[in-house]
């Protein structure tokens, strides 16, 4: 039920901490979130760079998508809309631009 309730878009006070909790679960490699990687990816795509995210969360989203690898992203893209696929491209481009030299 937790994952199905995301992303939070109405309650901005709760959105940040809730989305950060999701990132924490993903970063720790929690099996449930690995099994539902497409849904998690969709949530991250929906919140990236928006009011329901934060700089730290945006950085985490860039890191998670960058580390996912091309093959994994290709598999996930099959379940995504064109708009979501474009957001992945943007996030990966942002990740490359923000890497330290």
CSV table of C-alpha atoms in Angstrom, one decimal:
chain,number,residue,atom,x,y,z
A,1,UNK,CA,0.0,0.0,0.0
A,2,UNK,CA,2.9,2.4,0.7
A,3,UNK,CA,4.3,2.2,-2.8
A,4,UNK,CA,0.8,2.5,-4.4
A,5,UNK,CA,0.2,5.7,-2.5
A,6,UNK,CA,3.2,7.4,-4.1
A,7,UNK,CA,4.1,9.9,-5.3
A,8,UNK,CA,2.5,12.2,-2.8
A,9,UNK,CA,1.4,15.3,-4.6
A,10,UNK,CA,-1.2,17.0,-2.3
A,11,UNK,CA,0.5,17.0,1.1
A,12,UNK,CA,3.7,18.8,0.4
A,13,UNK,CA,4.7,18.7,4.1
A,14,UNK,CA,4.7,14.9,4.1
A,15,UNK,CA,5.8,14.4,0.5
A,16,UNK,CA,9.5,15.2,1.1
A,17,UNK,CA,10.1,12.9,4.1
A,18,UNK,CA,8.0,10.1,2.5
A,19,UNK,CA,9.9,10.3,-0.8
A,20,UNK,CA,13.2,10.4,1.1
A,21,UNK,CA,12.1,7.2,3.0
A,22,UNK,CA,11.5,5.5,-0.3
A,23,UNK,CA,15.0,6.5,-1.4
A,24,UNK,CA,16.4,5.1,1.8
A,25,UNK,CA,14.7,1.8,1.2
A,26,UNK,CA,16.0,1.7,-2.4
A,27,UNK,CA,19.5,2.7,-1.4
A,28,UNK,CA,19.6,0.0,1.2
A,29,UNK,CA,18.7,-2.6,-1.4
A,30,UNK,CA,15.4,-3.6,0.2
A,31,UNK,CA,14.2,-6.7,-1.7
A,32,UNK,CA,10.5,-5.4,-2.0
A,33,UNK,CA,11.6,-2.3,-3.8
A,34,UNK,CA,14.0,-4.2,-6.1
A,35,UNK,CA,11.0,-6.4,-7.1
A,36,UNK,CA,9.0,-3.3,-7.8
A,37,UNK,CA,11.7,-1.3,-9.5
A,38,UNK,CA,9.5,-0.1,-12.3
A,39,UNK,CA,6.9,1.4,-9.9
A,40,UNK,CA,9.8,2.9,-7.9
A,41,UNK,CA,11.3,4.4,-11.0
A,42,UNK,CA,7.9,5.9,-12.0
A,43,UNK,CA,7.7,7.6,-8.6
A,44,UNK,CA,11.2,9.0,-8.9
A,45,UNK,CA,10.5,10.2,-12.4
A,46,UNK,CA,7.3,12.0,-11.3
A,47,UNK,CA,9.0,13.8,-8.4
A,48,UNK,CA,12.4,14.7,-9.8
A,49,UNK,CA,13.0,18.4,-9.8
A,50,UNK,CA,9.5,19.2,-8.4
A,51,UNK,CA,8.2,20.7,-5.2
A,52,UNK,CA,7.7,17.2,-3.8
A,53,UNK,CA,11.5,16.5,-4.0
A,54,UNK,CA,14.6,18.1,-2.5
A,55,UNK,CA,18.2,18.7,-3.7
A,56,UNK,CA,19.3,15.6,-1.8
A,57,UNK,CA,16.5,13.5,-3.2
A,58,UNK,CA,17.2,14.7,-6.7
A,59,UNK,CA,20.9,13.8,-6.3
A,60,UNK,CA,19.8,10.3,-5.0
A,61,UNK,CA,17.5,9.9,-8.0
A,62,UNK,CA,20.3,10.8,-10.4
A,63,UNK,CA,22.6,8.3,-8.6
A,64,UNK,CA,20.1,5.4,-8.6
A,65,UNK,CA,19.3,5.8,-12.3
A,66,UNK,CA,23.0,6.2,-13.2
A,67,UNK,CA,23.9,3.1,-11.3
A,68,UNK,CA,21.0,1.0,-12.7
A,69,UNK,CA,22.9,0.4,-15.9
A,70,UNK,CA,21.8,0.4,-19.5
A,71,UNK,CA,20.3,-3.1,-19.6
A,72,UNK,CA,18.2,-2.6,-16.5
A,73,UNK,CA,17.0,0.8,-17.7
A,74,UNK,CA,16.2,-0.7,-21.1
A,75,UNK,CA,14.0,-3.4,-19.4
A,76,UNK,CA,12.2,-0.8,-17.3
A,77,UNK,CA,11.6,1.6,-20.3
A,78,UNK,CA,9.3,-1.0,-21.8
A,79,UNK,CA,6.7,-0.2,-19.1
A,80,UNK,CA,7.1,3.6,-19.3
A,81,UNK,CA,5.3,6.3,-21.2
A,82,UNK,CA,7.2,8.4,-23.8
A,83,UNK,CA,7.2,11.3,-21.3
A,84,UNK,CA,8.7,9.1,-18.6
A,85,UNK,CA,11.4,7.9,-21.0
A,86,UNK,CA,12.3,11.5,-21.8
A,87,UNK,CA,12.6,12.2,-18.1
A,88,UNK,CA,15.0,9.4,-17.7
A,89,UNK,CA,17.1,10.9,-20.5
A,90,UNK,CA,17.0,14.3,-18.8
A,91,UNK,CA,17.9,12.9,-15.4
A,92,UNK,CA,20.9,10.9,-16.8
A,93,UNK,CA,22.0,14.1,-18.7
A,94,UNK,CA,21.7,16.0,-15.4
A,95,UNK,CA,23.8,13.3,-13.7
A,96,UNK,CA,26.6,13.6,-16.2
A,97,UNK,CA,26.6,17.4,-16.0
A,98,UNK,CA,26.8,17.4,-12.2
A,99,UNK,CA,29.6,14.9,-11.9
A,100,UNK,CA,32.7,16.3,-10.3
A,101,UNK,CA,35.5,16.9,-12.8
